[in-house]
XYZ file of C-alpha atoms in Angstrom:
760
model
C 0.060 -0.011 -0.027
C 1.287 3.451 -0.745
C 1.811 6.042 1.931
C -0.953 8.201 0.524
C -3.534 5.414 1.056
C -2.429 4.912 4.629
C -4.966 5.610 7.456
C -2.958 5.883 10.887
C -4.540 4.351 13.949
C -5.096 6.217 17.296
C -3.304 3.318 18.821
C -0.057 4.423 17.084
C 2.384 7.204 18.167
C 0.881 10.607 18.633
C 3.935 12.316 17.093
C 5.893 10.468 14.409
C 9.696 10.576 14.930
C 11.540 12.703 12.350
C 13.104 9.628 10.603
C 14.602 10.131 7.096
C 12.518 9.188 4.246
C 14.877 6.524 3.229
C 14.651 4.922 6.572
C 10.814 5.006 6.475
C 10.736 3.495 3.072
C 12.950 0.588 4.089
C 10.810 -0.275 7.019
C 7.468 -0.097 5.138
C 6.614 -3.720 5.308
C 6.946 -3.662 9.099
C 4.227 -0.909 9.432
C 1.629 -3.376 8.379
C 1.665 -4.739 11.825
C 0.751 -2.139 14.353
C 2.984 -1.837 17.489
C 1.267 -3.241 20.619
C -0.376 -0.858 23.017
C 2.076 0.043 25.820
C 0.763 -1.222 29.088
C -0.539 1.278 31.507
C 1.282 -0.375 34.223
C 4.531 0.915 32.795
C 3.652 4.291 34.256
C 1.642 7.309 33.332
C 4.394 9.423 32.055
C 7.331 7.051 31.541
C 6.494 6.426 27.951
C 6.122 10.059 27.110
C 9.704 11.079 27.786
C 12.014 11.394 24.620
C 15.218 9.427 24.573
C 18.473 10.492 23.152
C 17.553 8.975 19.773
C 14.369 10.875 19.386
C 11.911 8.236 20.194
C 8.363 9.578 20.726
C 5.665 8.431 23.146
C 2.840 6.320 21.935
C -0.730 7.576 21.891
C -1.893 4.901 24.347
C 0.520 6.155 26.862
C -1.164 9.484 26.518
C -4.521 7.667 27.109
C -3.169 5.788 30.031
C -1.897 9.061 31.433
C -5.347 10.817 31.541
C -6.885 7.632 32.768
C -6.781 6.659 36.426
C -8.134 3.229 35.446
C -5.418 0.645 34.783
C -5.604 -2.371 32.572
C -5.562 -5.911 33.932
C -2.384 -7.855 33.526
C -3.942 -10.247 30.996
C -4.871 -7.528 28.679
C -1.160 -6.403 28.381
C -0.235 -9.588 26.505
C -3.083 -9.396 24.027
C -4.146 -5.863 23.365
C -5.986 -6.652 20.186
C -8.326 -9.158 21.776
C -9.460 -7.259 24.897
C -12.812 -8.473 26.393
C -15.144 -5.917 27.897
C -16.577 -7.267 31.095
C -20.198 -6.522 29.947
C -19.919 -6.567 26.189
C -22.577 -9.165 25.778
C -25.043 -7.027 27.392
C -24.047 -4.104 25.284
C -24.544 -6.010 22.066
C -28.003 -7.040 23.204
C -29.027 -3.485 23.726
C -31.436 -2.010 21.064
C -29.763 -0.010 18.360
C -29.005 3.670 19.126
C -30.099 4.950 15.691
C -30.826 3.300 12.438
C -28.186 5.334 10.862
C -25.310 4.147 13.182
C -25.605 0.347 12.579
C -22.507 -0.264 10.498
C -21.145 -3.488 11.750
C -17.702 -3.622 10.276
C -14.879 -1.216 9.688
C -14.652 0.350 6.249
C -11.266 -0.206 4.916
C -9.552 2.733 3.175
C -8.321 0.156 0.540
C -11.882 0.051 -0.916
C -12.156 3.860 -0.918
C -11.703 6.027 -3.951
C -8.433 7.806 -4.382
C -9.865 11.268 -3.601
C -11.169 10.021 -0.280
C -7.738 8.975 0.991
C -5.523 11.200 3.052
C -2.812 12.979 1.313
C 0.814 12.595 2.386
C 1.473 15.159 5.073
C 4.949 16.849 5.758
C 6.900 15.622 8.697
C 6.029 17.764 11.882
C 8.724 20.216 13.168
C 9.347 19.032 16.670
C 9.693 21.748 19.468
C 13.200 21.975 20.904
C 12.108 21.458 24.494
C 8.820 19.403 24.204
C 6.502 19.250 27.335
C 5.801 15.782 28.575
C 2.552 14.798 30.234
C 4.300 15.081 33.574
C 5.293 18.637 32.817
C 1.505 19.434 32.057
C 0.545 17.771 35.259
C 2.999 19.672 37.340
C 1.960 22.921 35.745
C -1.649 22.151 36.522
C -0.982 21.136 40.100
C 1.047 24.303 40.803
C -1.855 26.518 39.572
C -4.567 24.557 41.231
C -3.093 23.297 44.316
C -4.509 19.806 43.781
C -1.764 17.383 44.821
C -4.068 14.346 45.097
C -2.549 11.159 43.533
C -4.528 9.397 40.942
C -5.913 5.948 41.733
C -3.703 3.658 39.793
C -5.508 0.462 40.717
C -9.042 1.131 39.838
C -10.642 -1.017 37.042
C -12.660 -0.375 33.908
C -15.752 -2.293 34.840
C -18.873 -0.438 33.458
C -20.116 1.084 30.447
C -20.848 4.346 32.280
C -17.221 4.792 33.176
C -14.656 5.824 30.558
C -11.892 5.793 33.056
C -10.640 9.216 31.804
C -9.856 12.034 34.119
C -12.117 14.710 32.473
C -10.718 17.650 34.550
C -7.126 16.805 33.422
C -8.263 16.476 29.814
C -9.878 19.891 29.988
C -6.829 21.287 31.588
C -4.640 20.128 28.906
C -6.893 21.399 26.082
C -7.204 24.780 27.878
C -3.425 24.908 28.283
C -2.849 23.909 24.715
C -4.748 26.813 23.368
C -2.418 29.229 25.208
C 0.772 27.574 23.850
C 2.727 29.021 20.858
C 1.440 28.352 17.346
C 4.353 26.079 16.525
C 3.421 23.853 19.434
C -0.124 23.724 18.517
C 0.748 22.782 14.900
C 3.072 20.040 16.257
C 0.363 18.557 18.242
C -1.953 18.736 15.281
C 0.452 16.958 12.913
C 0.962 14.427 15.676
C -2.740 13.657 15.647
C -2.669 13.315 11.772
C 0.028 10.693 11.953
C -1.566 8.914 14.986
C -5.099 8.965 13.727
C -5.056 8.519 9.953
C -3.396 4.988 9.794
C -5.355 2.059 8.494
C -6.477 -0.172 11.430
C -7.447 -3.798 11.040
C -8.993 -5.797 14.003
C -11.220 -4.998 16.939
C -11.088 -1.696 18.796
C -9.682 -1.685 22.364
C -10.849 0.576 25.177
C -7.902 2.836 24.538
C -8.991 3.428 20.993
C -12.371 4.526 22.216
C -10.784 6.663 24.888
C -8.731 8.309 22.041
C -11.664 9.221 19.956
C -13.462 10.439 22.987
C -10.578 12.716 23.943
C -9.763 13.807 20.429
C -13.245 14.792 19.595
C -13.044 17.393 22.435
C -9.977 19.143 20.985
C -10.794 22.781 20.670
C -8.334 23.098 17.676
C -11.068 21.697 15.497
C -13.016 25.015 15.750
C -10.552 26.209 13.069
C -11.473 25.424 9.356
C -7.908 24.790 8.686
C -8.153 21.576 10.727
C -11.377 20.254 9.074
C -9.614 17.715 6.862
C -8.305 16.046 10.005
C -11.548 16.586 11.851
C -13.557 14.876 9.041
C -11.351 11.758 9.203
C -11.756 11.542 13.030
C -15.478 11.784 12.593
C -15.414 9.024 9.911
C -13.525 6.748 12.213
C -16.135 7.271 14.955
C -19.097 6.939 12.617
C -17.872 3.602 11.328
C -17.400 1.907 14.654
C -19.461 -1.049 15.467
C -22.632 -0.742 17.558
C -21.218 -1.931 20.692
C -18.533 0.762 20.618
C -21.141 3.468 19.874
C -22.977 2.331 23.093
C -19.820 2.948 25.158
C -19.317 6.424 23.500
C -23.048 7.357 24.109
C -22.749 6.575 27.747
C -19.527 8.565 28.065
C -21.016 11.568 26.226
C -23.850 11.858 28.666
C -21.212 12.191 31.549
C -19.766 15.345 30.026
C -20.360 18.614 31.631
C -23.014 20.777 29.868
C -20.450 23.180 28.689
C -18.225 20.573 26.912
C -21.223 18.744 25.538
C -22.720 21.852 24.099
C -19.325 22.691 22.485
C -19.237 19.378 20.821
C -22.676 19.952 19.347
C -21.936 23.420 18.188
C -18.627 22.406 16.714
C -20.417 19.649 14.622
C -23.175 21.910 13.588
C -20.654 24.528 12.439
C -18.676 21.929 10.646
C -21.872 20.846 8.538
C -22.852 24.446 7.913
C -19.425 25.590 6.544
C -19.151 22.386 4.411
C -22.538 23.348 2.918
C -21.901 26.991 2.500
C -18.017 27.748 2.905
C -16.927 31.322 3.361
C -13.875 30.411 1.529
C -14.393 27.438 -0.717
C -10.763 27.089 -1.548
C -10.177 26.016 2.021
C -11.877 22.585 1.421
C -11.703 19.962 -1.172
C -14.457 19.917 -3.660
C -17.698 18.592 -2.308
C -17.626 15.719 -4.893
C -14.391 14.481 -3.386
C -15.528 14.615 0.315
C -19.139 13.668 0.125
C -18.631 11.522 3.174
C -17.882 14.495 5.396
C -21.394 15.493 6.268
C -22.849 11.920 6.789
C -19.989 11.313 9.144
C -20.687 14.367 11.174
C -24.457 13.647 11.194
C -23.786 10.161 12.692
C -21.670 11.491 15.411
C -24.378 14.125 16.191
C -26.813 11.229 16.315
C -24.724 9.704 19.180
C -24.680 12.885 21.017
C -28.389 13.355 20.548
C -29.067 9.893 21.816
C -26.757 10.662 24.907
C -28.783 13.825 25.526
C -32.096 11.837 25.362
C -30.909 9.249 27.835
C -30.391 11.667 30.617
C -33.401 12.462 32.835
C -32.745 16.265 32.567
C -31.152 16.705 29.206
C -27.842 18.370 29.074
C -29.080 20.822 26.433
C -32.588 21.626 25.048
C -33.323 19.580 21.896
C -33.648 22.840 20.043
C -29.838 23.294 20.294
C -29.414 20.439 17.795
C -31.184 22.515 15.123
C -29.087 23.708 12.320
C -30.712 26.794 10.906
C -28.440 26.667 7.841
C -30.637 23.713 6.552
C -33.581 26.128 6.220
C -31.728 27.367 3.067
C -31.282 24.119 1.281
C -33.647 22.202 -0.970
C -35.649 20.486 1.786
C -38.159 18.733 -0.563
C -35.298 17.237 -2.341
C -33.977 15.951 0.922
C -37.514 14.641 1.853
C -38.131 12.885 -1.500
C -34.580 11.317 -1.273
C -35.432 9.998 2.170
C -38.889 8.701 1.040
C -37.419 6.998 -1.991
C -34.276 5.539 -0.403
C -35.008 5.488 3.378
C -31.938 4.907 5.473
C -29.966 3.013 2.812
C -26.942 4.304 0.803
C -28.335 7.717 -0.164
C -27.844 10.293 2.471
C -30.546 12.797 3.538
C -30.801 15.117 6.374
C -34.316 13.608 7.017
C -32.439 10.538 8.348
C -31.288 12.794 11.197
C -34.502 14.916 11.839
C -33.271 16.182 15.108
C -30.959 18.684 13.174
C -33.920 20.049 11.181
C -35.635 23.040 12.854
C -39.343 23.068 13.604
C -39.645 25.880 10.893
C -38.022 23.668 8.220
C -40.233 20.753 9.261
C -43.249 22.819 8.940
C -42.225 23.713 5.362
C -41.835 20.109 4.477
C -45.192 19.218 5.972
C -46.937 22.086 4.256
C -45.523 21.304 0.857
C -46.220 17.630 1.275
C -49.800 18.596 2.323
C -50.204 20.994 -0.721
C -48.915 18.303 -2.891
C -51.440 15.756 -1.557
C -54.225 18.500 -1.859
C -53.244 18.954 -5.618
C -53.194 15.256 -6.252
C -56.607 14.749 -4.814
C -58.073 17.663 -6.586
C -56.550 16.671 -9.910
C -58.001 13.114 -9.489
C -61.409 14.526 -8.740
C -61.188 16.726 -11.879
C -60.059 13.524 -13.986
C -62.999 11.591 -12.685
C -65.475 14.251 -13.568
C -64.114 14.506 -17.106
C -64.012 10.856 -17.675
C -67.706 10.696 -16.727
C -68.500 13.593 -19.170
C -69.731 15.678 -16.343
C -69.189 19.465 -16.053
C -66.258 20.247 -13.682
C -67.245 22.380 -10.666
C -64.744 24.464 -8.770
C -66.255 23.432 -5.423
C -64.991 19.976 -6.158
C -61.474 21.262 -5.431
C -62.246 22.190 -1.833
C -63.525 20.423 1.395
C -66.711 22.564 1.678
C -68.444 22.555 5.107
C -72.025 23.910 5.461
C -72.965 24.086 9.250
C -75.594 25.654 11.287
C -74.301 27.686 14.321
C -77.212 26.173 16.398
C -76.131 22.633 15.561
C -72.357 23.205 15.147
C -70.956 19.915 16.472
C -73.593 17.617 14.922
C -73.496 19.219 11.602
C -69.686 19.330 11.568
C -69.514 15.590 12.427
C -72.031 14.766 9.695
C -70.189 16.806 7.086
C -66.841 15.383 7.852
C -68.239 11.710 7.881
C -69.938 12.283 4.576
C -66.885 13.946 2.937
C -64.220 11.692 4.375
C -62.690 11.223 0.984
C -62.117 15.071 0.774
C -60.283 15.674 4.049
C -57.085 16.399 2.177
C -58.574 19.143 0.185
C -58.401 22.935 0.953
C -60.911 23.610 3.647
C -63.656 26.287 3.246
C -66.563 26.918 5.660
C -70.056 28.364 5.193
C -72.469 29.192 8.011
C -76.026 28.410 6.767
C -78.079 31.508 6.291
C -75.051 33.859 6.498
C -73.774 35.706 3.339
C -70.096 35.991 2.741
C -67.068 34.207 1.339
C -64.517 32.239 3.293
C -61.106 34.133 2.826
C -59.756 32.393 5.967
C -61.678 34.225 8.691
C -64.741 31.856 8.541
C -62.539 28.827 8.734
C -60.757 30.136 11.756
C -64.072 31.069 13.415
C -65.379 27.424 12.784
C -62.363 26.050 14.556
C -62.653 28.453 17.592
C -66.339 27.802 18.001
C -66.162 24.112 17.652
C -63.142 23.768 20.010
C -64.742 25.894 22.614
C -67.935 23.750 22.523
C -66.331 20.330 22.521
C -63.894 21.126 25.430
C -66.607 22.662 27.544
C -66.919 20.662 30.876
C -70.562 20.133 30.402
C -70.079 18.438 27.204
C -68.325 15.489 29.114
C -65.782 14.460 26.502
C -62.756 15.930 28.409
C -61.977 16.832 31.974
C -60.167 19.963 32.695
C -57.560 19.747 35.561
C -57.042 23.168 37.161
C -53.733 22.230 38.732
C -52.120 21.554 35.530
C -54.275 23.822 33.302
C -54.898 21.170 30.797
C -57.634 18.800 29.344
C -57.468 14.998 29.465
C -59.784 12.421 28.057
C -62.794 11.397 29.983
C -62.742 7.609 31.090
C -66.545 7.454 30.750
C -67.607 4.700 28.612
C -70.047 5.420 25.791
C -71.481 3.698 22.755
C -70.155 6.022 20.137
C -66.601 7.544 20.109
C -67.292 9.395 16.831
C -66.965 12.778 18.501
C -63.444 11.947 19.748
C -62.514 11.114 16.076
C -63.911 14.546 15.228
C -61.495 16.301 17.560
C -58.624 14.266 15.917
C -59.729 15.428 12.553
C -59.965 19.058 13.718
C -56.372 18.761 14.935
C -55.285 17.184 11.614
C -57.154 19.918 9.588
C -55.508 22.552 11.610
C -52.015 21.238 10.952
C -52.908 20.646 7.259
C -54.354 24.216 6.943
C -51.832 25.922 9.058
C -54.381 27.038 11.723
C -53.226 27.475 15.401
C -55.697 25.992 17.871
C -56.329 26.856 21.549
C -56.014 23.465 22.916
C -54.361 22.519 26.132
C -53.326 18.906 26.086
C -50.481 17.601 28.258
C -47.155 16.705 26.428
C -47.794 12.893 26.678
C -50.907 13.152 24.536
C -48.595 14.040 21.541
C -46.289 11.275 22.613
C -49.261 8.994 22.261
C -50.250 10.566 19.097
C -46.946 9.454 17.424
C -47.142 5.832 18.850
C -46.837 4.878 16.115
C -46.333 7.929 13.714
C -47.725 5.928 10.787
C -51.061 3.995 10.967
C -50.139 0.254 11.131
C -51.509 -1.853 8.263
C -52.730 -4.459 10.721
C -55.763 -3.049 12.583
C -55.270 -5.425 15.336
C -52.084 -3.667 16.475
C -52.918 -1.213 19.372
C -52.364 2.474 18.725
C -51.876 5.474 21.108
C -50.093 3.169 23.606
C -46.767 4.539 24.933
C -44.431 3.991 27.813
C -45.515 6.424 30.634
C -44.097 7.347 33.965
C -45.013 9.259 37.045
C -43.556 12.220 35.286
C -46.094 12.042 32.577
C -48.814 11.645 35.165
C -47.524 14.704 37.010
C -48.214 16.935 33.876
C -52.003 16.086 34.100
C -52.675 15.125 37.846
C -49.795 16.601 39.917
C -51.389 15.870 43.318
C -51.977 12.195 42.448
C -48.475 11.860 40.983
C -47.052 13.432 44.145
C -48.918 10.941 46.210
C -47.502 8.031 44.151
C -43.969 9.457 44.501
C -44.398 9.553 48.324
C -45.422 5.799 48.172
C -42.345 4.926 46.288
C -40.000 6.815 48.772
C -41.883 5.794 51.905
C -39.395 4.208 54.368
C -42.006 2.574 56.626
C -44.277 -0.455 56.189
C -46.184 0.291 52.976
C -48.802 -2.262 53.528
C -49.728 -1.155 56.968
C -49.356 2.636 56.478
C -51.129 2.994 53.076
C -53.495 0.027 53.177
C -53.823 -0.038 49.304
C -54.635 -2.944 46.995
C -54.065 -3.308 43.156
C -57.433 -1.774 42.603
C -58.426 1.843 41.676
C -61.662 3.747 41.950
C -62.475 6.384 39.424
C -65.292 8.817 38.788
C -66.450 8.629 35.170
C -66.233 12.386 34.556
C -67.116 15.793 35.880
C -70.573 15.503 34.180
C -71.264 12.301 36.060
C -70.126 13.584 39.578
C -73.569 14.842 40.476
C -74.779 11.217 40.116
C -72.015 9.941 42.332
C -70.958 7.250 39.843
C -67.778 5.617 40.928
C -66.283 2.458 39.368
C -63.595 0.167 40.491
C -60.954 -1.460 38.273
C -58.470 -4.108 39.004
C -54.978 -3.249 37.805
C -54.273 -7.057 37.592
C -56.273 -10.236 37.910
C -57.542 -10.353 41.534
C -56.054 -6.996 42.230
C -58.646 -6.264 44.975
C -57.206 -9.019 46.989
C -53.541 -8.102 46.482
C -51.977 -5.714 49.074
C -49.490 -3.064 48.053
C -46.255 -3.815 49.811
C -42.653 -2.582 49.870
C -41.811 -5.182 47.394
C -44.414 -4.688 44.817
C -45.077 -0.893 45.125
C -42.988 -0.023 41.899
C -45.342 -2.457 39.929
C -48.308 -0.823 41.570
C -47.181 2.577 40.507
C -46.415 1.519 37.052
C -49.680 -0.337 36.534
C -51.702 2.534 37.986
C -50.054 5.159 35.682
C -50.436 2.936 32.689
C -54.082 2.391 33.477
C -54.863 6.138 33.791
C -52.972 7.199 30.769
C -53.285 4.304 28.360
C -55.813 1.542 29.272
C -58.714 3.472 30.825
C -59.017 5.845 27.720
C -57.873 3.449 25.072
C -61.086 3.560 22.951
C -61.467 7.356 23.239
C -57.743 7.939 22.321
C -57.900 5.388 19.459
C -60.693 7.165 17.839
C -58.834 10.552 18.282
C -55.615 8.911 16.857
C -57.470 7.665 13.762
C -59.145 10.973 13.227
C -55.912 12.891 13.278
C -54.002 10.427 11.010
C -56.956 10.299 8.543
C -55.836 13.859 7.651
C -52.197 13.945 8.454
C -51.274 10.498 7.083
C -47.702 11.384 5.842
C -44.183 10.150 6.348
C -43.279 13.794 7.308
C -44.849 12.996 10.756
C -41.863 10.627 11.403
C -39.707 13.616 11.369
C -41.383 15.264 14.412
C -40.799 14.917 18.187
C -43.936 15.084 20.384
C -43.051 18.644 21.532
C -42.841 19.698 17.873
C -46.310 18.331 17.084
C -47.618 20.411 19.974
C -46.018 23.489 18.548
C -47.570 22.779 15.199
C -51.068 22.360 16.622
C -51.003 25.023 19.391
C -48.142 27.333 18.543
C -45.032 28.344 20.515
C -45.432 29.756 24.030
C -42.442 32.080 23.561
C -43.576 35.558 22.869
C -41.605 38.366 21.283
C -43.622 41.592 21.409
C -40.888 43.550 19.687
C -41.169 41.245 16.778
C -44.916 41.707 16.878
C -44.517 45.548 16.764
C -42.193 45.382 13.828
C -44.634 43.211 11.860
C -47.989 44.976 12.819
C -50.085 46.491 9.898
C -52.196 49.606 10.497
C -55.660 50.646 9.086
C -56.651 54.262 9.787
C -53.553 54.739 11.877
C -49.840 55.403 11.164
C -47.160 53.861 13.345
C -46.062 57.467 14.104
C -49.497 58.320 15.601
C -49.636 59.220 19.142
C -52.277 56.539 19.986
C -50.002 53.919 18.513
C -46.964 55.128 20.400
C -49.002 54.919 23.627
C -50.178 51.428 22.714
C -46.636 50.027 22.262
C -45.252 51.730 25.351
C -47.934 50.087 27.379
C -47.849 46.642 25.722
C -44.007 46.400 25.931
C -44.200 47.294 29.596
C -46.812 44.674 30.341
C -45.707 41.500 32.431
C -45.857 38.213 30.470
C -49.334 37.254 31.763
C -50.966 40.452 30.410
C -49.027 40.061 27.085
C -50.459 36.592 26.665
C -53.981 37.970 27.536
C -53.678 40.570 24.810
C -52.581 37.978 22.342
C -55.473 35.585 23.215
C -57.840 38.486 23.129
C -56.935 39.438 19.548
C -56.049 36.114 17.901
C -57.963 33.535 20.053
C -54.773 31.798 21.323
C -51.988 33.024 23.596
C -49.353 31.190 21.417
C -47.355 32.067 18.464
C -47.420 30.311 15.173
C -44.258 28.340 14.099
C -43.148 31.073 11.622
C -43.030 33.618 14.484
C -45.065 36.752 15.100
C -44.829 37.839 11.544
C -47.200 34.904 10.578
C -49.987 36.374 12.751
C -50.730 39.130 10.235
C -51.523 41.291 13.273
C -53.512 44.476 12.426
C -54.580 47.460 14.460
C -57.579 49.438 13.038
C -58.893 52.823 14.121
C -62.210 52.556 15.779
C -63.978 55.885 15.255
C -66.048 55.746 18.424
C -66.153 57.292 21.904
C -62.795 57.063 23.884
C -65.031 55.755 26.759
C -65.382 52.459 24.793
C -63.140 49.420 25.338
C -61.124 48.052 22.515
C -62.733 45.479 20.285
C -61.022 42.318 18.655
C -61.810 40.315 15.588
C -60.128 37.067 16.271
C -60.907 35.663 12.995
C -58.716 38.276 11.336
C -56.243 38.974 14.238
C -57.440 42.420 14.270
C -57.624 44.994 17.186
C -60.059 47.871 16.807
C -58.575 50.820 19.066
C -60.407 54.003 19.727
C -58.195 57.167 19.570
C -57.340 57.451 23.304
C -55.968 60.833 24.279
C -53.606 59.692 27.051
C -51.362 56.680 27.832
C -53.207 56.251 31.262
C -56.669 56.061 29.691
C -55.349 53.619 26.955
C -53.799 51.332 29.525
C -56.710 51.316 31.744
C -59.205 50.465 28.914
C -56.892 47.843 27.454
C -56.373 45.949 30.781
C -60.132 45.926 31.404
C -60.824 44.603 27.905
C -58.301 41.814 27.785
C -58.741 40.710 31.422
C -62.444 40.290 31.396
C -63.373 39.215 27.875
C -64.502 35.614 27.230
C -65.433 34.271 23.827
C -67.489 37.042 22.122
C -68.381 39.109 25.116
C -67.500 40.139 28.746
C -67.676 37.809 31.499
């Protein structure tokens, strides 16, 4: 093999000795066999000191130096066949991601010539190189930490990398403050150590090497991206068991270091897509593997973030806004046609796609489905020699205000085949064309009526300020299906609904994200915990948590059995109907004890959130997916579905001010200046009330405040009148108040006491 095609291993020397080219050429055959990993027992720093002949320390010695966990004696004799204590269990675990399942190492021999690393010049060695011991001493002197490392601890669990993270961070922090020639030397050492072809299984020192090198802050510089890309490919092509180790090590990182890793990878992808200086990088055709490798490593970090009970960073920090500017539909179609096979698509890694970009994909996919359905209807009409009617291109709803729910249910049932057409609403007996306002009014009125407590379909929980499905059994669940269709139509037609469901509702809605072909497969069933129950019934969840943490005798102190008593719903409470349910066969005769209390809590939670409302939620699930049946749903997290349906809770009133339109006013008018001075000074709760008063919801569409099309119109009435809002058009009618005090007083009264279409 030529030197240009050689990919150094992390188990080989960190810095290659400055041997003459002739000497290296003569020893070329010997390099096919990699040198054994130097035993950690030889000392943390002994192998790092340079001898008189310029011998350089091995990379494994560096790993051993930062690791307080030493290898067992038998591992020294056979480094290439190291056995992990729990490797069997690791291989039995479910895959981390569909896209990180590559089972064997990709050899550089099979790669094209343009993908192979070029020959790099020999590094210029510093005259007085610093050993690991020197770095340790410098750190110790500055910190005062003279504690000796534990040299006898073992590497026994997947959770423990055996790496002294503080020391690694100190080395990298120190490296950034060293002269440029030393930084270049270290970087060139990494090149020769990393980019060597490796054959055979990975050892724990190799994984430690990748883990440590990935944190190198030098990779923030675009001049190091070629090296960084090779490192990413090495990690991406590890076997699944090694990925499991890395994932569990990643989740142990500090929030700061973890976020730096994510931001570095996102920047790497962005600059590869849109380089500021294209000449810095090889042509995209010659390094097409860069972005897929970075995406796979990001998938490992995303998995690690999701494994932690409290994520290290918000899921939104994985978004790459640069992807908003690429051809998303091409990515989506590539993913649909090729799935997770050989063709790369960012849709294989949806966590990097922002919610705004996903909304574009869903909208365009919906529009295409609408066009296809309308075209098919037109073709059918023509083929039957019938005159085409423009109404056939829309889902036309004709409803009476006095029978809103029943008429809507009948219309949607009768026009089930037209659900994916553009929605238009007509109220019987009322003139006017639906330009969007009537559709929004229909949604608002229907949602308010269905979710009213007296209607009995949903129970409102005051402690959590959300609705949940009533467990009351009924003969017909079609109205739950109607609510699901409403939510689907809202997403399909870009309408924000004023619905308050808990987050676990959207998790159930994506279980599974695509309707299964086998109708016997249960839908809307997901794994739930006490944390999910706390989002709906916090008092009950608190009681169950106390049961789990109780230190006394549970059986005697709580006197509970595997049976629960439930009221049907708020509508039935006046009748006092209470029903009992066994959580398991014979549950009324099984006492809850210290030994089985975890089982009791899990069965209780599962019963409340899954089993007791299965028929109601299944109807709701099928209703939603009858409209939104699309592969695009597989790209969404439950939190993102909630944002698409209800909007975002994050308000930016300055953005609203910039995008507001005026009718009868100019933005320089005194009344308008008073208005924005007052609104921008409002606390958050009053700002939400204003938004709810004018738009029907206190949330913001995915596209931001600009998508609200908010308008302030001049109301030529007495200044003694309160402001008026037209929620169907997001319009606020404001009288020309003469003072800021008067405007503030009238505005607060209006937004604080209005309900529906009048005052409370």
